[in-house]
PDB file of C-alpha atoms in Angstrom:
ATOM      1  CA  MET A  18      88.426   9.725 162.229  1.00 94.00           C
ATOM      2  CA  LYS A  19      90.389  12.600 163.743  1.00 97.00           C
ATOM      3  CA  ILE A  20      93.641  11.710 165.476  1.00 98.00           C
ATOM      4  CA  TRP A  21      94.496  13.775 168.530  1.00 98.00           C
ATOM      5  CA  LEU A  22      97.997  13.720 169.987  1.00 98.00           C
ATOM      6  CA  GLY A  23      97.889  13.047 173.722  1.00 97.00           C
ATOM      7  CA  ALA A  24     100.871  14.937 175.153  1.00 97.00           C
ATOM      8  CA  SER A  25     100.419  14.465 178.891  1.00 93.00           C
ATOM      9  CA  PHE A  26     103.631  14.008 180.899  1.00 94.00           C
ATOM     10  CA  VAL A  27     105.755  15.696 178.200  1.00 97.00           C
ATOM     11  CA  ASP A  28     108.544  17.972 179.436  1.00 97.00           C
ATOM     12  CA  ALA A  29     107.697  21.628 178.928  1.00 98.00           C
ATOM     13  CA  ASP A  30     110.713  22.353 176.732  1.00 98.00           C
ATOM     14  CA  GLN A  31     109.569  19.739 174.187  1.00 98.00           C
ATOM     15  CA  PHE A  32     106.143  21.158 173.382  1.00 98.00           C
ATOM     16  CA  VAL A  33     107.082  23.688 170.711  1.00 98.00           C
ATOM     17  CA  GLU A  34     108.957  21.168 168.555  1.00 98.00           C
ATOM     18  CA  LEU A  35     106.323  18.547 169.286  1.00 98.00           C
ATOM     19  CA  ALA A  36     103.660  20.890 167.906  1.00 98.00           C
ATOM     20  CA  ARG A  37     105.660  21.469 164.735  1.00 98.00           C
ATOM     21  CA  ALA A  38     106.020  17.708 164.258  1.00 98.00           C
ATOM     22  CA  ALA A  39     102.346  17.039 165.022  1.00 98.00           C
ATOM     23  CA  GLU A  40     101.233  19.499 162.359  1.00 98.00           C
ATOM     24  CA  ARG A  41     103.664  18.053 159.825  1.00 98.00           C
ATOM     25  CA  CYS A  42     102.461  14.498 160.570  1.00 98.00           C
ATOM     26  CA  GLY A  43      98.783  15.328 160.139  1.00 98.00           C
ATOM     27  CA  PHE A  44      97.487  15.157 163.698  1.00 98.00           C
ATOM     28  CA  ASP A  45      94.267  17.120 164.128  1.00 98.00           C
ATOM     29  CA  THR A  46      94.667  18.383 167.697  1.00 98.00           C
ATOM     30  CA  LEU A  47      97.396  18.402 170.325  1.00 98.00           C
ATOM     31  CA  THR A  48      96.180  17.962 173.883  1.00 98.00           C
ATOM     32  CA  LEU A  49      97.831  18.624 177.220  1.00 96.00           C
ATOM     33  CA  SER A  50      96.587  18.065 180.732  1.00 95.00           C
ATOM     34  CA  ASP A  51      95.947  20.455 183.588  1.00 96.00           C
ATOM     35  CA  HIS A  52      97.191  20.266 187.163  1.00 95.00           C
ATOM     36  CA  LEU A  53      98.201  23.140 189.392  1.00 96.00           C
ATOM     37  CA  PHE A  54     100.665  21.394 191.688  1.00 95.00           C
ATOM     38  CA  TYR A  55     101.863  18.084 193.058  1.00 94.00           C
ATOM     39  CA  ALA A  56     101.319  17.047 196.672  1.00 92.00           C
ATOM     40  CA  ASP A  57     100.785  13.986 198.801  1.00 89.00           C
ATOM     41  CA  PHE A  58      97.126  14.056 197.804  1.00 92.00           C
ATOM     42  CA  ALA A  59      94.565  12.815 200.296  1.00 92.00           C
ATOM     43  CA  THR A  60      92.023  12.685 197.461  1.00 93.00           C
ATOM     44  CA  PRO A  61      92.259   9.269 195.767  1.00 92.00           C
ATOM     45  CA  TYR A  62      93.222   9.340 192.103  1.00 90.00           C
ATOM     46  CA  PRO A  63      90.195   7.740 190.410  1.00 88.00           C
ATOM     47  CA  TYR A  64      91.979   6.166 187.444  1.00 83.00           C
ATOM     48  CA  SER A  65      94.387   3.777 189.182  1.00 86.00           C
ATOM     49  CA  ARG A  66      93.705   0.767 191.360  1.00 85.00           C
ATOM     50  CA  SER A  67      95.975   2.053 194.093  1.00 89.00           C
ATOM     51  CA  GLY A  68      94.399   5.508 194.195  1.00 89.00           C
ATOM     52  CA  LYS A  69      97.836   7.019 193.656  1.00 89.00           C
ATOM     53  CA  PRO A  70      98.625   9.278 190.676  1.00 91.00           C
ATOM     54  CA  ARG A  71     100.747   7.914 187.829  1.00 87.00           C
ATOM     55  CA  TRP A  72     103.194  10.816 188.120  1.00 91.00           C
ATOM     56  CA  ASP A  73     105.494  12.286 190.724  1.00 94.00           C
ATOM     57  CA  ALA A  74     106.729  15.689 191.853  1.00 95.00           C
ATOM     58  CA  LYS A  75     109.174  15.936 188.944  1.00 95.00           C
ATOM     59  CA  THR A  76     106.538  15.442 186.240  1.00 95.00           C
ATOM     60  CA  HIS A  77     105.961  18.625 184.216  1.00 96.00           C
ATOM     61  CA  TRP A  78     102.510  20.207 184.213  1.00 95.00           C
ATOM     62  CA  PRO A  79     103.057  23.466 182.291  1.00 97.00           C
ATOM     63  CA  ASP A  80     100.319  26.043 182.275  1.00 98.00           C
ATOM     64  CA  VAL A  81      97.887  25.009 179.550  1.00 98.00           C
ATOM     65  CA  TRP A  82      97.223  28.417 178.003  1.00 98.00           C
ATOM     66  CA  VAL A  83     100.795  29.722 178.077  1.00 98.00           C
ATOM     67  CA  THR A  84     101.928  26.510 176.367  1.00 98.00           C
ATOM     68  CA  ILE A  85      99.166  26.680 173.759  1.00 98.00           C
ATOM     69  CA  GLY A  86     100.180  30.260 172.985  1.00 98.00           C
ATOM     70  CA  ALA A  87     103.777  29.192 172.379  1.00 98.00           C
ATOM     71  CA  MET A  88     102.738  26.269 170.176  1.00 98.00           C
ATOM     72  CA  ALA A  89     100.266  28.353 168.209  1.00 98.00           C
ATOM     73  CA  ALA A  90     103.060  30.777 167.314  1.00 98.00           C
ATOM     74  CA  VAL A  91     104.978  28.077 165.403  1.00 98.00           C
ATOM     75  CA  THR A  92     102.045  26.340 163.672  1.00 98.00           C
ATOM     76  CA  THR A  93      99.272  27.329 161.284  1.00 98.00           C
ATOM     77  CA  SER A  94      96.677  24.527 161.169  1.00 98.00           C
ATOM     78  CA  LEU A  95      97.136  22.311 164.239  1.00 98.00           C
ATOM     79  CA  ARG A  96      94.393  22.673 166.853  1.00 98.00           C
ATOM     80  CA  PHE A  97      94.920  22.649 170.623  1.00 98.00           C
ATOM     81  CA  SER A  98      92.816  21.435 173.526  1.00 98.00           C
ATOM     82  CA  PRO A  99      93.250  20.804 177.223  1.00 98.00           C
ATOM     83  CA  ASN A 100      92.407  17.260 178.195  1.00 95.00           C
ATOM     84  CA  VAL A 101      90.873  18.536 180.321  1.00 97.00           C
ATOM     85  CA  TYR A 102      90.921  21.995 181.906  1.00 98.00           C
ATOM     86  CA  ILE A 103      89.483  22.089 185.410  1.00 98.00           C
ATOM     87  CA  ALA A 104      87.491  25.278 184.974  1.00 98.00           C
ATOM     88  CA  PRO A 105      85.561  25.194 188.265  1.00 98.00           C
ATOM     89  CA  ALA A 106      88.861  25.330 190.175  1.00 98.00           C
ATOM     90  CA  ARG A 107      89.126  28.893 188.811  1.00 98.00           C
ATOM     91  CA  ASP A 108      86.828  31.870 188.716  1.00 96.00           C
ATOM     92  CA  LEU A 109      84.731  32.545 185.617  1.00 97.00           C
ATOM     93  CA  PHE A 110      86.675  35.593 184.432  1.00 96.00           C
ATOM     94  CA  THR A 111      90.111  34.010 184.665  1.00 96.00           C
ATOM     95  CA  VAL A 112      88.870  31.141 182.490  1.00 98.00           C
ATOM     96  CA  ALA A 113      87.053  33.445 180.063  1.00 98.00           C
ATOM     97  CA  LYS A 114      90.039  35.735 179.500  1.00 98.00           C
ATOM     98  CA  GLN A 115      92.673  32.954 179.192  1.00 98.00           C
ATOM     99  CA  VAL A 116      90.702  30.871 176.709  1.00 98.00           C
ATOM    100  CA  SER A 117      89.531  33.850 174.657  1.00 98.00           C
ATOM    101  CA  THR A 118      93.075  35.235 174.361  1.00 98.00           C
ATOM    102  CA  ALA A 119      94.468  31.845 173.337  1.00 98.00           C
ATOM    103  CA  ALA A 120      91.745  31.506 170.695  1.00 98.00           C
ATOM    104  CA  VAL A 121      92.522  34.950 169.274  1.00 98.00           C
ATOM    105  CA  LEU A 122      96.293  34.433 169.185  1.00 98.00           C
ATOM    106  CA  SER A 123      95.934  30.975 167.590  1.00 98.00           C
ATOM    107  CA  ARG A 124      93.490  32.311 164.990  1.00 98.00           C
ATOM    108  CA  ASP A 125      90.618  30.172 166.204  1.00 98.00           C
ATOM    109  CA  ARG A 126      92.483  26.903 166.746  1.00 98.00           C
ATOM    110  CA  VAL A 127      91.432  26.314 170.361  1.00 98.00           C
ATOM    111  CA  THR A 128      88.970  23.698 171.578  1.00 98.00           C
ATOM    112  CA  PHE A 129      87.876  24.070 175.190  1.00 98.00           C
ATOM    113  CA  GLY A 130      88.223  20.617 176.717  1.00 98.00           C
ATOM    114  CA  VAL A 131      86.746  20.935 180.185  1.00 98.00           C
ATOM    115  CA  GLY A 132      85.930  18.786 183.190  1.00 97.00           C
ATOM    116  CA  VAL A 133      85.004  19.044 186.860  1.00 97.00           C
ATOM    117  CA  GLY A 134      88.222  17.522 188.212  1.00 96.00           C
ATOM    118  CA  TRP A 135      88.892  15.011 190.963  1.00 95.00           C
ATOM    119  CA  CYS A 136      91.538  16.682 193.160  1.00 96.00           C
ATOM    120  CA  LYS A 137      89.969  18.438 196.141  1.00 97.00           C
ATOM    121  CA  GLU A 138      93.308  19.952 197.177  1.00 97.00           C
ATOM    122  CA  GLU A 139      93.456  22.084 194.019  1.00 97.00           C
ATOM    123  CA  PHE A 140      90.046  23.568 194.755  1.00 98.00           C
ATOM    124  CA  VAL A 141      90.969  24.306 198.352  1.00 97.00           C
ATOM    125  CA  ALA A 142      94.166  26.045 197.186  1.00 97.00           C
ATOM    126  CA  THR A 143      92.289  28.299 194.752  1.00 97.00           C
ATOM    127  CA  GLY A 144      89.427  29.081 197.119  1.00 97.00           C
ATOM    128  CA  GLN A 145      86.763  27.318 195.036  1.00 98.00           C
ATOM    129  CA  ASP A 146      84.183  24.935 196.467  1.00 98.00           C
ATOM    130  CA  PHE A 147      84.915  21.334 195.512  1.00 97.00           C
ATOM    131  CA  HIS A 148      81.477  19.930 196.275  1.00 97.00           C
ATOM    132  CA  THR A 149      79.559  22.320 194.002  1.00 98.00           C
ATOM    133  CA  ARG A 150      81.973  22.047 191.056  1.00 98.00           C
ATOM    134  CA  GLY A 151      79.518  20.272 188.771  1.00 97.00           C
ATOM    135  CA  ARG A 152      76.719  22.770 189.286  1.00 97.00           C
ATOM    136  CA  ARG A 153      79.139  25.670 188.934  1.00 97.00           C
ATOM    137  CA  LEU A 154      80.534  24.294 185.664  1.00 98.00           C
ATOM    138  CA  ASP A 155      76.987  23.941 184.319  1.00 98.00           C
ATOM    139  CA  ALA A 156      76.445  27.625 185.087  1.00 96.00           C
ATOM    140  CA  MET A 157      79.863  28.693 183.776  1.00 97.00           C
ATOM    141  CA  LEU A 158      79.576  27.241 180.286  1.00 98.00           C
ATOM    142  CA  PRO A 159      76.684  29.405 179.006  1.00 97.00           C
ATOM    143  CA  ALA A 160      78.291  32.495 180.550  1.00 97.00           C
ATOM    144  CA  LEU A 161      81.630  31.658 178.930  1.00 98.00           C
ATOM    145  CA  ARG A 162      79.991  31.243 175.534  1.00 98.00           C
ATOM    146  CA  SER A 163      78.344  34.651 175.867  1.00 98.00           C
ATOM    147  CA  LEU A 164      81.583  36.354 176.932  1.00 98.00           C
ATOM    148  CA  TRP A 165      83.560  34.714 174.108  1.00 98.00           C
ATOM    149  CA  ALA A 166      80.919  35.911 171.648  1.00 98.00           C
ATOM    150  CA  GLY A 167      81.587  39.504 172.737  1.00 98.00           C
ATOM    151  CA  GLU A 168      78.216  39.851 174.432  1.00 98.00           C
ATOM    152  CA  THR A 169      77.496  41.935 177.493  1.00 97.00           C
ATOM    153  CA  VAL A 170      76.391  39.732 180.363  1.00 96.00           C
ATOM    154  CA  THR A 171      74.734  40.478 183.675  1.00 94.00           C
ATOM    155  CA  LEU A 172      75.825  38.401 186.643  1.00 91.00           C
ATOM    156  CA  ASP A 173      74.666  38.572 190.253  1.00 87.00           C
ATOM    157  CA  GLY A 174      76.108  41.546 192.095  1.00 89.00           C
ATOM    158  CA  LEU A 175      78.035  42.967 189.108  1.00 93.00           C
ATOM    159  CA  PRO A 176      77.250  45.639 186.528  1.00 95.00           C
ATOM    160  CA  PRO A 177      76.749  44.555 182.906  1.00 96.00           C
ATOM    161  CA  LEU A 178      80.167  43.514 181.592  1.00 96.00           C
ATOM    162  CA  SER A 179      82.065  42.088 178.628  1.00 97.00           C
ATOM    163  CA  ILE A 180      85.618  41.027 177.781  1.00 98.00           C
ATOM    164  CA  SER A 181      88.035  41.741 174.946  1.00 98.00           C
ATOM    165  CA  PRO A 182      89.674  40.375 172.847  1.00 98.00           C
ATOM    166  CA  THR A 183      87.216  37.762 171.658  1.00 98.00           C
ATOM    167  CA  PRO A 184      87.688  35.261 168.815  1.00 98.00           C
ATOM    168  CA  SER A 185      86.127  35.562 165.394  1.00 97.00           C
ATOM    169  CA  GLN A 186      84.744  32.022 165.556  1.00 98.00           C
ATOM    170  CA  ARG A 187      82.815  30.074 168.175  1.00 98.00           C
ATOM    171  CA  ILE A 188      85.079  28.146 170.564  1.00 98.00           C
ATOM    172  CA  PRO A 189      84.026  24.469 170.606  1.00 98.00           C
ATOM    173  CA  VAL A 190      83.376  23.074 174.082  1.00 98.00           C
ATOM    174  CA  TYR A 191      84.216  19.394 174.624  1.00 98.00           C
ATOM    175  CA  VAL A 192      83.201  17.943 177.973  1.00 98.00           C
ATOM    176  CA  GLY A 193      85.396  15.294 179.580  1.00 97.00           C
ATOM    177  CA  GLY A 194      84.435  12.436 181.872  1.00 95.00           C
ATOM    178  CA  ASP A 195      82.350   9.283 181.682  1.00 95.00           C
ATOM    179  CA  SER A 196      80.173   9.584 184.772  1.00 95.00           C
ATOM    180  CA  GLU A 197      76.415   9.913 184.270  1.00 95.00           C
ATOM    181  CA  ALA A 198      76.660  13.609 185.148  1.00 96.00           C
ATOM    182  CA  ALA A 199      79.526  14.226 182.713  1.00 97.00           C
ATOM    183  CA  LEU A 200      77.725  12.483 179.871  1.00 97.00           C
ATOM    184  CA  ARG A 201      74.559  14.497 180.544  1.00 97.00           C
ATOM    185  CA  ARG A 202      76.653  17.665 180.563  1.00 98.00           C
ATOM    186  CA  ALA A 203      78.291  16.756 177.252  1.00 98.00           C
ATOM    187  CA  ALA A 204      74.930  15.976 175.658  1.00 97.00           C
ATOM    188  CA  ARG A 205      73.251  19.131 176.986  1.00 97.00           C
ATOM    189  CA  LEU A 206      76.028  21.735 176.797  1.00 97.00           C
ATOM    190  CA  GLY A 207      78.882  20.353 174.712  1.00 98.00           C
ATOM    191  CA  ASP A 208      79.959  20.355 171.097  1.00 98.00           C
ATOM    192  CA  GLY A 209      81.900  17.193 171.853  1.00 98.00           C
ATOM    193  CA  TRP A 210      82.833  14.592 174.447  1.00 98.00           C
ATOM    194  CA  ILE A 211      86.350  13.512 175.474  1.00 98.00           C
ATOM    195  CA  GLY A 212      86.948  10.208 177.220  1.00 96.00           C
ATOM    196  CA  ASN A 213      89.028  10.408 180.374  1.00 89.00           C
ATOM    197  CA  ARG A 214      90.702   7.006 180.193  1.00 90.00           C
ATOM    198  CA  ILE A 215      91.953   4.518 177.617  1.00 94.00           C
ATOM    199  CA  TYR A 216      88.955   2.328 176.775  1.00 96.00           C
ATOM    200  CA  THR A 217      88.682  -1.261 175.678  1.00 94.00           C
ATOM    201  CA  GLU A 218      85.749  -1.928 173.397  1.00 93.00           C
ATOM    202  CA  GLU A 219      83.891  -3.565 176.291  1.00 95.00           C
ATOM    203  CA  GLN A 220      84.420  -0.475 178.447  1.00 95.00           C
ATOM    204  CA  LEU A 221      83.511   2.009 175.728  1.00 96.00           C
ATOM    205  CA  ASP A 222      80.300   0.438 174.442  1.00 96.00           C
ATOM    206  CA  PRO A 223      78.150   1.172 177.539  1.00 97.00           C
ATOM    207  CA  VAL A 224      79.549   4.710 177.713  1.00 97.00           C
ATOM    208  CA  LEU A 225      78.591   5.309 174.085  1.00 97.00           C
ATOM    209  CA  ASP A 226      75.150   3.814 174.673  1.00 97.00           C
ATOM    210  CA  THR A 227      74.551   6.207 177.570  1.00 97.00           C
ATOM    211  CA  LEU A 228      75.908   9.189 175.654  1.00 97.00           C
ATOM    212  CA  HIS A 229      73.810   8.495 172.556  1.00 97.00           C
ATOM    213  CA  ARG A 230      70.727   8.049 174.734  1.00 97.00           C
ATOM    214  CA  GLN A 231      71.379  11.420 176.367  1.00 97.00           C
ATOM    215  CA  LEU A 232      71.983  13.048 172.987  1.00 97.00           C
ATOM    216  CA  ASP A 233      68.621  11.808 171.677  1.00 96.00           C
ATOM    217  CA  GLY A 234      69.647  12.200 168.052  1.00 94.00           C
ATOM    218  CA  ARG A 235      71.830  15.300 168.431  1.00 96.00           C
ATOM    219  CA  GLU A 236      75.288  14.829 166.908  1.00 96.00           C
ATOM    220  CA  ILE A 237      78.501  15.879 168.641  1.00 98.00           C
ATOM    221  CA  ASP A 238      82.145  14.926 168.261  1.00 98.00           C
ATOM    222  CA  ILE A 239      83.141  11.876 170.297  1.00 98.00           C
ATOM    223  CA  ILE A 240      86.857  11.626 171.106  1.00 98.00           C
ATOM    224  CA  ALA A 241      87.615   8.245 172.663  1.00 97.00           C
ATOM    225  CA  PRO A 242      91.145   7.095 173.579  1.00 96.00           C
ATOM    226  CA  LEU A 243      91.181   3.430 172.554  1.00 97.00           C
ATOM    227  CA  ALA A 244      93.037   0.456 174.016  1.00 95.00           C
ATOM    228  CA  VAL A 245      93.792  -1.025 170.595  1.00 93.00           C
ATOM    229  CA  LEU A 246      96.926  -1.306 168.514  1.00 92.00           C
ATOM    230  CA  PRO A 247      96.978   1.604 166.047  1.00 93.00           C
ATOM    231  CA  ASP A 248      95.373   0.480 162.819  1.00 92.00           C
ATOM    232  CA  ALA A 249      93.305   2.400 160.280  1.00 93.00           C
ATOM    233  CA  ALA A 250      90.815  -0.438 159.765  1.00 93.00           C
ATOM    234  CA  THR A 251      90.219  -0.747 163.522  1.00 93.00           C
ATOM    235  CA  TYR A 252      89.666   2.981 163.845  1.00 95.00           C
ATOM    236  CA  ARG A 253      87.141   2.867 161.007  1.00 94.00           C
ATOM    237  CA  ARG A 254      85.235   0.153 162.896  1.00 93.00           C
ATOM    238  CA  PHE A 255      84.926   2.428 165.915  1.00 95.00           C
ATOM    239  CA  ALA A 256      83.831   5.266 163.622  1.00 96.00           C
ATOM    240  CA  ALA A 257      80.811   3.146 162.722  1.00 94.00           C
ATOM    241  CA  LYS A 258      79.822   3.353 166.412  1.00 94.00           C
ATOM    242  CA  GLY A 259      79.830   7.135 166.288  1.00 95.00           C
ATOM    243  CA  VAL A 260      83.405   7.752 167.453  1.00 97.00           C
ATOM    244  CA  THR A 261      84.703  10.728 165.474  1.00 98.00           C
ATOM    245  CA  GLY A 262      88.207  10.850 166.900  1.00 98.00           C
ATOM    246  CA  THR A 263      90.729   9.073 169.070  1.00 97.00           C
ATOM    247  CA  MET A 264      93.871   9.986 170.957  1.00 97.00           C
ATOM    248  CA  ALA A 265      97.362   8.575 170.536  1.00 97.00           C
ATOM    249  CA  ALA A 266     100.818   9.062 172.015  1.00 97.00           C
ATOM    250  CA  PRO A 267     102.927   6.992 169.606  1.00 98.00           C
ATOM    251  CA  TRP A 268     106.044   7.043 171.782  1.00 98.00           C
ATOM    252  CA  TRP A 269     104.291   4.816 174.330  1.00 95.00           C
ATOM    253  CA  LEU A 270     104.434   2.074 171.669  1.00 95.00           C
ATOM    254  CA  ALA A 271     108.040   2.698 170.625  1.00 97.00           C
ATOM    255  CA  THR A 272     109.896  -0.410 169.538  1.00 97.00           C
ATOM    256  CA  PRO A 273     112.997  -1.587 171.465  1.00 97.00           C
ATOM    257  CA  GLU A 274     115.066  -0.546 168.451  1.00 97.00           C
ATOM    258  CA  GLU A 275     113.614   2.986 168.511  1.00 98.00           C
ATOM    259  CA  LYS A 276     114.233   3.297 172.245  1.00 98.00           C
ATOM    260  CA  ALA A 277     117.825   2.147 171.839  1.00 98.00           C
ATOM    261  CA  ARG A 278     118.440   4.506 168.933  1.00 98.00           C
ATOM    262  CA  TYR A 279     116.856   7.679 170.307  1.00 98.00           C
ATOM    263  CA  GLY A 280     116.670   7.168 174.063  1.00 98.00           C
ATOM    264  CA  GLU A 281     113.562   6.900 176.234  1.00 95.00           C
ATOM    265  CA  GLY A 282     111.775  10.151 176.955  1.00 95.00           C
ATOM    266  CA  THR A 283     113.648  12.123 174.316  1.00 98.00           C
ATOM    267  CA  LEU A 284     112.058  14.513 171.861  1.00 98.00           C
ATOM    268  CA  GLU A 285     113.789  12.589 169.066  1.00 98.00           C
ATOM    269  CA  LEU A 286     111.984   9.385 170.074  1.00 98.00           C
ATOM    270  CA  LYS A 287     108.633  11.151 170.194  1.00 98.00           C
ATOM    271  CA  ILE A 288     109.059  12.653 166.735  1.00 98.00           C
ATOM    272  CA  ALA A 289     110.347   9.418 165.174  1.00 98.00           C
ATOM    273  CA  THR A 290     107.366   7.435 166.476  1.00 98.00           C
ATOM    274  CA  MET A 291     104.942  10.160 165.407  1.00 98.00           C
ATOM    275  CA  GLU A 292     106.358  10.033 161.886  1.00 98.00           C
ATOM    276  CA  ARG A 293     105.974   6.244 161.789  1.00 98.00           C
ATOM    277  CA  PHE A 294     102.411   6.554 163.106  1.00 98.00           C
ATOM    278  CA  ALA A 295     101.640   9.091 160.382  1.00 98.00           C
ATOM    279  CA  GLU A 296     102.859   6.706 157.668  1.00 97.00           C
ATOM    280  CA  GLU A 297     101.234   3.579 159.062  1.00 96.00           C
ATOM    281  CA  VAL A 298      97.927   4.979 160.306  1.00 96.00           C
ATOM    282  CA  ILE A 299      97.072   8.607 159.522  1.00 97.00           C
ATOM    283  CA  ALA A 300      97.930   8.331 155.827  1.00 97.00           C
ATOM    284  CA  LYS A 301      95.547   5.364 155.504  1.00 95.00           C
ATOM    285  CA  LEU A 302      92.504   6.915 157.155  1.00 93.00           C
TER     286      LEU A 302
END
């Protein structure tokens, strides 16, 4: 069972030290989320009952690839992944060049976590069509793989083209989302699937059933954030269902004593809880 560190809502100036600590503690991958801006969104947020986002205008959303580049410079084995990057809100070549460069500079430690997104305003702001985002992502992924492999591709209206630099290893593509379309996309085009919410066992089981049915025997990584108290034995039980990894942010389960000692939201609290998580969970897996 791989343990990914879920670092959404972390202040930008904490990421470099957080990456150092994550590598030291034995986390497999550090993830960060992707949003372009904050606004009074008309589009309902799909993962809260109110339809309102869980963050406000002061919440940090640093650029994914700039931040990964900084973290890669101070680590040697930790992997990095967006959770998830909204590729169809950008053009193909912006995505291809950013991800390829990050993979090269990190020495092949980038996983491309990707999804279609929910926020129409971001698509409007970047001039991309919101309603065709699923179809466009389906078309983007094979083209991205070819460009990252250093191949010359031919696209409508353009001469044959390629990009450089490109990584020495294949960039894994993990598709996010638990809709029928997202699960089909993960099964057809992905090397892995990332859940987009924290799942109880009752919520996860039908998602896994659908995903395994779509996979039809093909094996991919399944990264499922779990609504369980961190415990190695519990994680092993989910592994028997085909889950290959989960996501944790140990500071969300900080004890009152830890909060009083280090202060809520501090880097010191995050690192202290990560170290405890490493001793109590990661070391026993």
